[in-house]
XYZ file of C-alpha atoms in Angstrom:
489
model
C 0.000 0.000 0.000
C 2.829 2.563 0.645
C 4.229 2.234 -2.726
C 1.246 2.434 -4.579
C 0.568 5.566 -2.800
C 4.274 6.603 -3.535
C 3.535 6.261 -7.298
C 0.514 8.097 -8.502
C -1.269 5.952 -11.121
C -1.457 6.924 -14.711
C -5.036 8.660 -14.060
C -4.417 10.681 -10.674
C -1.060 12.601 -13.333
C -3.609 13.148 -16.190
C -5.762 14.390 -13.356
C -3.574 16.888 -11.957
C -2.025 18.220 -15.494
C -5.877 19.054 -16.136
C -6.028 20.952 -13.044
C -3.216 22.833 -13.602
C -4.506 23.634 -17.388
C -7.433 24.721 -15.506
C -5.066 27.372 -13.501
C -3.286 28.589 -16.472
C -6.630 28.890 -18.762
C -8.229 31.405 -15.905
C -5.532 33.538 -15.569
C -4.544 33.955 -18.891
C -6.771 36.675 -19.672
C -7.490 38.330 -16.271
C -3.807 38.625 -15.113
C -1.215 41.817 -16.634
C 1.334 41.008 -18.389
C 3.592 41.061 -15.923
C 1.370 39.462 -13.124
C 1.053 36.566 -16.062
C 5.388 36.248 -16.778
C 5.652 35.937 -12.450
C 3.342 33.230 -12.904
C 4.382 31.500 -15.865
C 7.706 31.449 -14.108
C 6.180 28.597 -11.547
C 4.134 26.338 -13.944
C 6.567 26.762 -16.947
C 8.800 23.832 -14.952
C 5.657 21.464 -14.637
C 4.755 21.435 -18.526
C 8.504 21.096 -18.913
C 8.708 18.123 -16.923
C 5.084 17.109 -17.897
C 6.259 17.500 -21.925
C 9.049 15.043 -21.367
C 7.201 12.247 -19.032
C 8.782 8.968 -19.331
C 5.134 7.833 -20.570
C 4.337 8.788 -24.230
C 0.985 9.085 -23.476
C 1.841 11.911 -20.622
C 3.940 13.000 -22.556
C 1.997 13.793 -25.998
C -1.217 14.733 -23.896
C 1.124 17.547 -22.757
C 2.539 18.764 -25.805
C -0.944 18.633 -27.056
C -2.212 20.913 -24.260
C 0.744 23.235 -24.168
C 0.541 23.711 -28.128
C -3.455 24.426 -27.703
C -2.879 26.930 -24.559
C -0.142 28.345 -26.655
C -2.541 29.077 -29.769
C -4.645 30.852 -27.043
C -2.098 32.874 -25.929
C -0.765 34.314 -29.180
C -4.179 36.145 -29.743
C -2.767 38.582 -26.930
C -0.979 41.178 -28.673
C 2.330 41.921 -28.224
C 4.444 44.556 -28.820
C 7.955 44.578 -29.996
C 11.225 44.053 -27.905
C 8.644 42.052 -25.589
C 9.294 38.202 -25.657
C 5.942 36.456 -23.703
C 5.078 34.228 -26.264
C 8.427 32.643 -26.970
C 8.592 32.286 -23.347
C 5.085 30.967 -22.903
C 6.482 28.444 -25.955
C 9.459 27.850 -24.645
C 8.808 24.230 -23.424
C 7.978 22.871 -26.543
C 11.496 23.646 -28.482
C 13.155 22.616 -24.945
C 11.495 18.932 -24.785
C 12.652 19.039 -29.173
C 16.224 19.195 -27.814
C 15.768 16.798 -25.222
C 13.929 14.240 -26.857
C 16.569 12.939 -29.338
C 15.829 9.350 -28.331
C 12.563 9.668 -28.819
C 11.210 9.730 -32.452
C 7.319 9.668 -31.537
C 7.845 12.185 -29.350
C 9.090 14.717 -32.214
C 6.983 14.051 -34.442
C 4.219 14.649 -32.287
C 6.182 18.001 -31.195
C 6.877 18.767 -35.115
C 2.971 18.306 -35.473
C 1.733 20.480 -32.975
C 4.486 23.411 -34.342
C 2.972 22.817 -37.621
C -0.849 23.352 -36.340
C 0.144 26.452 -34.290
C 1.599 28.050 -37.219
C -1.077 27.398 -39.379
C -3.812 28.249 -37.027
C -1.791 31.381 -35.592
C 0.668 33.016 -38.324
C -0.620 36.008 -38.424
C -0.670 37.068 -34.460
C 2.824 35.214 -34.230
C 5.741 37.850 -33.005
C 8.300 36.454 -30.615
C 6.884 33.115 -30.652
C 8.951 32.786 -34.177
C 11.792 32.474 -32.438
C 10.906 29.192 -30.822
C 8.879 27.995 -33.806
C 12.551 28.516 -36.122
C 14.250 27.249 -32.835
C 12.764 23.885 -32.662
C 12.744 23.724 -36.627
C 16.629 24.249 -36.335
C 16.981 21.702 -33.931
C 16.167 18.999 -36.485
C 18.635 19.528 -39.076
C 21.072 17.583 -36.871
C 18.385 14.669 -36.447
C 19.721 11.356 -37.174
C 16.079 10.446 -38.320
C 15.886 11.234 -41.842
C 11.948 11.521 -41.517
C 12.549 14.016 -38.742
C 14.832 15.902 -40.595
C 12.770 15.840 -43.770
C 9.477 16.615 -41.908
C 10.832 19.640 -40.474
C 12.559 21.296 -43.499
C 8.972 20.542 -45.120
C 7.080 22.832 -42.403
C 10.216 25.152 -42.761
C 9.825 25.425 -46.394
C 6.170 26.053 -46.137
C 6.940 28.886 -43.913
C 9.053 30.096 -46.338
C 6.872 30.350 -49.252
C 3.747 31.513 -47.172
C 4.896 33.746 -44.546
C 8.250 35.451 -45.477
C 7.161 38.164 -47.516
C 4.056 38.517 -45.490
C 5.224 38.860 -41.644
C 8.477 40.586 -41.073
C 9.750 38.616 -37.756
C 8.960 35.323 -39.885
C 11.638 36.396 -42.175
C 14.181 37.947 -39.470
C 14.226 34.257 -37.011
C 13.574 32.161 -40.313
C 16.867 33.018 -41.391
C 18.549 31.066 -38.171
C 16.534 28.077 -39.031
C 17.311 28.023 -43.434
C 20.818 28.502 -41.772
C 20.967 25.054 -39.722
C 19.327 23.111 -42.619
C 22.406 25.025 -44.470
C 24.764 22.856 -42.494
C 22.685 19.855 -42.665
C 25.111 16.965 -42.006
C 23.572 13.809 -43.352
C 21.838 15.615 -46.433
C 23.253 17.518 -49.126
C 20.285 17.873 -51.201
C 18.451 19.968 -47.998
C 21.639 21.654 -47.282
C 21.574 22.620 -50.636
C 17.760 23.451 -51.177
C 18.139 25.782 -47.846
C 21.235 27.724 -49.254
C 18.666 28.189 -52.292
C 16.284 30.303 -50.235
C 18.755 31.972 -48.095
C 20.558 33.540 -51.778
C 17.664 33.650 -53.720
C 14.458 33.926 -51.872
C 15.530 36.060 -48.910
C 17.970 38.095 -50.972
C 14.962 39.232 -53.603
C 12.631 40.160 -50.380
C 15.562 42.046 -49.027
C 16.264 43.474 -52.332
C 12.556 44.959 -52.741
C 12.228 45.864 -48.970
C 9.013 43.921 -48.478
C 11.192 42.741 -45.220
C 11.279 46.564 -44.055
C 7.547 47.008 -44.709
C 4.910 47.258 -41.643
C 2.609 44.180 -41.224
C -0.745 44.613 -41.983
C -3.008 43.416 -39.195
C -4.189 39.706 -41.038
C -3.203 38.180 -43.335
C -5.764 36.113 -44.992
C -4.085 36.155 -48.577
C -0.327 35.718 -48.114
C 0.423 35.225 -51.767
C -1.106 38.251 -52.708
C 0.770 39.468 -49.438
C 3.928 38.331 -51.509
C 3.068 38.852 -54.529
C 2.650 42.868 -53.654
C 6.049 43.215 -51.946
C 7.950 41.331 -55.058
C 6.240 44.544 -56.856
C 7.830 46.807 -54.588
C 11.018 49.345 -56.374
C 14.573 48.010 -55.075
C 15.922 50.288 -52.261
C 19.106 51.458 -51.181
C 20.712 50.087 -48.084
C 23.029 52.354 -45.217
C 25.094 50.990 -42.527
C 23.558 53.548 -40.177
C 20.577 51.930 -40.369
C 20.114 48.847 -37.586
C 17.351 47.373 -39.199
C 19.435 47.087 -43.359
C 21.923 45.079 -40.959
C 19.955 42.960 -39.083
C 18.960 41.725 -41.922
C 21.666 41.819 -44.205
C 24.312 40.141 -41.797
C 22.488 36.870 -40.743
C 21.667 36.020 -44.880
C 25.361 36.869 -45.965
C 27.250 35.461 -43.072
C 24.708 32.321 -43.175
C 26.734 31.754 -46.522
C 29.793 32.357 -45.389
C 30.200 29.963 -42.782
C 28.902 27.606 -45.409
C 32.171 27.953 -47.377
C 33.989 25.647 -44.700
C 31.867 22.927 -45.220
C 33.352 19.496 -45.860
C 31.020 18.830 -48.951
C 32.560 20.792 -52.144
C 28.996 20.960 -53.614
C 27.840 22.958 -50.565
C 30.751 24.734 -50.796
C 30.372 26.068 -54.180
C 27.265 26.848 -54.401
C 27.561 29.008 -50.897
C 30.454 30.776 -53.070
C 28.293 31.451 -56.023
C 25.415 32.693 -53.773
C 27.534 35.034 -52.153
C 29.200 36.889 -54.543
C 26.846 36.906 -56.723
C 24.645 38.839 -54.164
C 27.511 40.714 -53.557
C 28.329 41.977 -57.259
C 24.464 42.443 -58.025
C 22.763 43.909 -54.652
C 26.764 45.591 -53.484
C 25.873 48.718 -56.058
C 22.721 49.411 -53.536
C 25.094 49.588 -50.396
C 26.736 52.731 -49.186
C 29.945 52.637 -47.728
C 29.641 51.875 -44.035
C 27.141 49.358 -44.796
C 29.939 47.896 -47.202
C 32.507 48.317 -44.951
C 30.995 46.796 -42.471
C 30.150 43.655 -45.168
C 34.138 43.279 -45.888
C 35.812 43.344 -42.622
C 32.586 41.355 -41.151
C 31.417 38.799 -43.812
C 34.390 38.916 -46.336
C 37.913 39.178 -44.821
C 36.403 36.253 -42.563
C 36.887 33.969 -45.472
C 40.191 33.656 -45.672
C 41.237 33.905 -42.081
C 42.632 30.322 -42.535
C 45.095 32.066 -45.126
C 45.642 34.871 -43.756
C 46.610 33.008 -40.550
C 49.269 31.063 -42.035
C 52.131 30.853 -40.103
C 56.004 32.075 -41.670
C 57.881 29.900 -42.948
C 60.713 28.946 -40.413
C 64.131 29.410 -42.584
C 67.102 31.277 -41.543
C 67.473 32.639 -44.978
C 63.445 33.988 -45.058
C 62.625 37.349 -43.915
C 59.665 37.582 -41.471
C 57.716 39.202 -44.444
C 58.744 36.296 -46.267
C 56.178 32.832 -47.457
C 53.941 31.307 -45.279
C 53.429 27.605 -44.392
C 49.791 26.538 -45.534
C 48.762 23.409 -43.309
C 47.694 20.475 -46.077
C 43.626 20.984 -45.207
C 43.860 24.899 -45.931
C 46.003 24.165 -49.090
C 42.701 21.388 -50.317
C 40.260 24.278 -49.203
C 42.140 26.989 -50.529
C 42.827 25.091 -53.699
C 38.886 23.999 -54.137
C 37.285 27.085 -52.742
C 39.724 29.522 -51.964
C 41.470 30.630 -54.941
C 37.496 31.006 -56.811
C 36.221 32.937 -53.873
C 39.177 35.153 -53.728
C 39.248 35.483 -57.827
C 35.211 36.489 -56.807
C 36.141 38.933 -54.327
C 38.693 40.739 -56.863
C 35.044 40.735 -59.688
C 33.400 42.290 -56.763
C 35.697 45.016 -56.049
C 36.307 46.070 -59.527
C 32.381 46.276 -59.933
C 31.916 48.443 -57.156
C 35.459 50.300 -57.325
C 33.464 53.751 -56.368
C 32.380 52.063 -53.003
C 35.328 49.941 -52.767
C 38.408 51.555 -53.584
C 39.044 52.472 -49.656
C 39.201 48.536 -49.141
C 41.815 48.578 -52.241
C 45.138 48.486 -49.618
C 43.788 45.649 -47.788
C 43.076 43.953 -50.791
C 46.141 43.836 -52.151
C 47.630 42.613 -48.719
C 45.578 39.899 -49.289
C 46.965 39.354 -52.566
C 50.390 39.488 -51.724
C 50.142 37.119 -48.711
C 48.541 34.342 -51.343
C 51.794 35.000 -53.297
C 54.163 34.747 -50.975
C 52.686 31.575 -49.524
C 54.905 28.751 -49.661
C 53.209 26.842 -51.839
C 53.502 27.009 -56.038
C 50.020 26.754 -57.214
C 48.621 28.833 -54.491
C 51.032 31.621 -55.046
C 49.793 31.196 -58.708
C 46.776 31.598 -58.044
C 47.568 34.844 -56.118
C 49.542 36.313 -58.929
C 46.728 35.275 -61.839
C 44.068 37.686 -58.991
C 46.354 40.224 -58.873
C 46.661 40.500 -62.350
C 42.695 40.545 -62.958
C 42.616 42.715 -60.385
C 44.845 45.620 -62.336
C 43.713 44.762 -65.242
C 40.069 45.170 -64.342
C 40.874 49.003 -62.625
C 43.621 50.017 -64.515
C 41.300 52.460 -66.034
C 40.317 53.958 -62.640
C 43.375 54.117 -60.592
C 44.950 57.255 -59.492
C 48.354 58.508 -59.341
C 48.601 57.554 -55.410
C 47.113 54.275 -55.932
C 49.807 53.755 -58.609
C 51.885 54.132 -56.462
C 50.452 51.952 -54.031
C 50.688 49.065 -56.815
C 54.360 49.477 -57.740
C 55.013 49.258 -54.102
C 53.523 46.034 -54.146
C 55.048 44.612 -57.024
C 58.652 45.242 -56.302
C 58.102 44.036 -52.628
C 56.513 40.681 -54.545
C 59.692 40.726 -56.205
C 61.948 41.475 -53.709
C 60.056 39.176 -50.798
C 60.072 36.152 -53.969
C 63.627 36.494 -55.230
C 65.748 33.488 -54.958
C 68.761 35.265 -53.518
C 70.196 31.677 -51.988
C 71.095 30.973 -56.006
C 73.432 34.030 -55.962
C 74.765 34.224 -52.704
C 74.853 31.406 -50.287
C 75.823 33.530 -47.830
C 72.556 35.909 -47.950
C 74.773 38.925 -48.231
C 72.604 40.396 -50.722
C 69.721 42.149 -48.789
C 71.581 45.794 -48.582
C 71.796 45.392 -52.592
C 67.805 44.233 -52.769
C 67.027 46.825 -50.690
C 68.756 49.656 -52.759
C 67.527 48.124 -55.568
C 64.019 48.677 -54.475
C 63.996 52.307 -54.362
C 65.954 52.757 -57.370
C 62.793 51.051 -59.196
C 60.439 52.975 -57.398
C 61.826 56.125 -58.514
C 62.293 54.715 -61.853
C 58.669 53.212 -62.163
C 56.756 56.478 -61.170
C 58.832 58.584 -63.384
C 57.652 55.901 -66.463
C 54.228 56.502 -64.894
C 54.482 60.154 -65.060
C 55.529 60.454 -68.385
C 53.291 57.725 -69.979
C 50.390 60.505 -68.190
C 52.037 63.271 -69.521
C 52.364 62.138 -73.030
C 48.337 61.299 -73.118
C 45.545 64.349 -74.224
C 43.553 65.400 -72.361
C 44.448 64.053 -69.131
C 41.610 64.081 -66.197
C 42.006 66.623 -62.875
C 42.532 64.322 -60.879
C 45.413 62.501 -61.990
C 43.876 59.078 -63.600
C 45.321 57.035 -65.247
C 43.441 55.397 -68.791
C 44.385 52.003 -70.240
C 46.295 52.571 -72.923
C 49.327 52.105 -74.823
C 50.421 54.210 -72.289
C 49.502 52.091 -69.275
C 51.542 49.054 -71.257
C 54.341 51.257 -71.590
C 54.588 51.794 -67.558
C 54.096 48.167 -66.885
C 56.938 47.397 -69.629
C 58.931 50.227 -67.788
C 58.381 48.387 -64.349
C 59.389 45.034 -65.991
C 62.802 46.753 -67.191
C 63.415 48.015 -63.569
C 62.903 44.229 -62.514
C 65.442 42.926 -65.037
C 67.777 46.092 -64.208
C 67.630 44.318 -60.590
C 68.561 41.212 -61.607
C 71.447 42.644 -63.322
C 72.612 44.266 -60.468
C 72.305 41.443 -57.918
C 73.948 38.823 -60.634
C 76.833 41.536 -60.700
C 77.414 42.341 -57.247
C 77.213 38.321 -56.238
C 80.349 37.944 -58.925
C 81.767 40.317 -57.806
């Protein structure tokens, strides 16, 4: 008798979760808000505990009551920057994260999130967060039925709600994210990457996203359709709102670019900069500065990282030594993103030209890597890259270029095959601003000598421009000369 009185039967638990429904149902509308989150405080633990019940039966009956006080609750309004229905929610994604072992469980969980956002779509705020939260929590499902069911009620989101309710679209983005980085299928990984370049970029691109929600929604294609109609806007980094919703799409695809499937990987790279090159010309320049040093120099932090090449005979601004799974990354992904990047900046030069010096630190870290087909790779960007703005450079960013190059060649010439010794820095080092002054004075004249030359000192491709770079290449060989002398001698 004293253990069956220690162990409440099946009936006396079903008995007392209706009671406490009972509690919750009468002062849901009579308490404040505030009276209501003090209270929710104490029973939130009991449907937490009640939602994860050893006994499926408990435990379904629970999600099934939570999920039908929860489609009560949501008809409250709620204002922003308050957060009383995700924590009124909040069991449900908890017992998702919990319940791995339990397939029935999830499904029935997966179920009820599908009914509440069907039912309740339109008076949803907060309460997206924990919808996207427990939608996220399946892409790592070893269940491919979980996983599948949830991207379905994901993607149905998607097509319905996006360009409908704007905190859909903001906490949707988290969840097409996670599928993003689905482990066990590419297909979804690659179907979620779709709508994070393609669908979210065209809602951001018309500023449906930015728009104020009407109060229903009872046609959310012609909700959709509207926006889509809507002119394209421009986009400031002064304005919170362009990157909240800017960041989580762009860096979404970064991170994707480290992904062990090459697939993934390249079609995060095409997604990327080709929102980059297309939607970059409606960015001003803190938003775009803010989009290379946060999204874009990012991608090659691997590279950039690299540590020097330990010789006695290398400089420290001499080659790097690439670990062997950057040099497969870099050689895969790397090398097109960075060839990307260069497209990118010559299409938005106006914008970008302020990034120009860090770009071409970039560039000459790839070639001085210690490693031949990288450092090929960094040479063949590096030429794009001038020959793309050639035509816009000016004098000081001329400059900036020569620099560069007779570094490259000083920081890249064998010296070891003229002198073992390594007594031929002091003669490098001369060397290098003899060219200088050589190579500017070539650039000088080559301006002087055109018609018509622009205020401010550009420079125009040209047979000009060829005869600078050929004046650059005799400085190099004049070097050569020099060092090949001075080592016989």
């Amino acid at each position: 008798g004293r253990r069956k009185s220690s162990s409440p039967s099946k009936s006396v638990k079903l008995y007392s979760l209706q009671k406490v429904v009972d509690v919750v149902r009468l002062n849901m509308t009579s308490r404040t808000r505030r009276e209501w989150s003090m209270l929710w405080d104490v029973l939130r633990p009991l449907f937490q505990d009640a939602c994860m019940h050893e006994s499926d039966q408990i435990a379904m009956l629970s999600v099934e009551v939570l999920s039908s006080l929860g489609r009560a609750f949501v008809l409250k309004d709620e204002l922003d920057n308050f957060s009383y229905q995700r924590m009124f929610l909040r069991p449900l994604e908890t017992a998702f994260g919990r319940s791995s072992a339990r397939p029935v469980l999830r499904n029935q969980l997966l179920s009820q999130t599908a009914s509440l956002v069907n039912a309740r779509a339109q008076y949803l705020r907060s309460g997206w967060k924990t919808v996207f939260g427990l939608l996220a929590a399946a892409a790592d499902d070893r269940n491919a039925d979980i996983m599948q069911r949830a991207f379905g009620i994901l993607e149905s989101i998607v097509k319905q709600y996006f360009g409908v309710f704007r905190h859909a679209f903001l906490d949707g983005v988290s969840g097409l994210a996670a599928f993003s980085r689905c482990p066990s299928s590419p297909s979804v990984a690659l179907s979620a990457l779709g709508y994070l370049g393609v669908t979210c970029v065209e809602l951001l691109a018309n500023g449906s996203v930015f728009r104020e929600e009407s109060s229903t929604a009872s046609a959310p294609d012609e909700g959709a359709a509207q926006a889509r109609a809507k002119p394209v806007m421009l986009f400031k980094g002064s304005n919170e709102a362009h990157i909240a919703s800017w960041f989580p799409v762009l860096t979404s695809l970064a991170v994707c670019l480290n992904d062990d499937r090459l697939p993934v990987r390249s079609e995060a790279k095409t997604l990327l900069f080709r929102i980059l090159a297309h939607q970059g010309r409606y960015f001003d320049v803190d938003l775009w500065s803010l989009v290379f040093k946060g999204v874009v120099l990012p991608i090659f932090d691997d590279i950039r990282h690299a540590s020097p090449a330990s010789s006695s005979s290398s400089s420290s601004d001499g080659g790097a030594v690439v670990p062997p799974d950057v040099v497969q990354w870099a050689l895969t992904t790397g090398a097109e993103c960075l060839l990307a990047l260069v497209s990118v900046v010559s299409g938005n030069f106006a914008e970008l030209r302020v990034f120009l010096n860090e770009l071409l630190s970039m560039l000459r870290h790839w070639v001085c890597l210690e490693h031949e087909m990288l450092a090929k790779e960094g040479v063949k960007c590096l030429q794009a890259l001038l020959d793309q703005t050639r035509a816009f450079l000016r004098q000081s960013e001329w400059g900036t270029v020569i620099d560069l190059v007779v570094d490259l060649f000083q920081t890249t010439l064998p010296a070891e095959l003229f002198s073992p010794f390594g007594s031929l820095n002091a003669a490098v080092a001369a060397s290098r601003s003899l060219s200088r002054h050589a190579s500017l004075h070539a650039l000088e004249s080559a301006s002087a000598a055109q018609r018509g030359a622009p205020p401010d000192g550009q420079f125009f491709a040209g047979s000009s421009g060829q005869e600078a770079v050929a004046a650059v290449a005799a400085v190099e060989e004049g070097m050569v000369r020099e060092i090949s002398e001075g080592s016989e001698a």
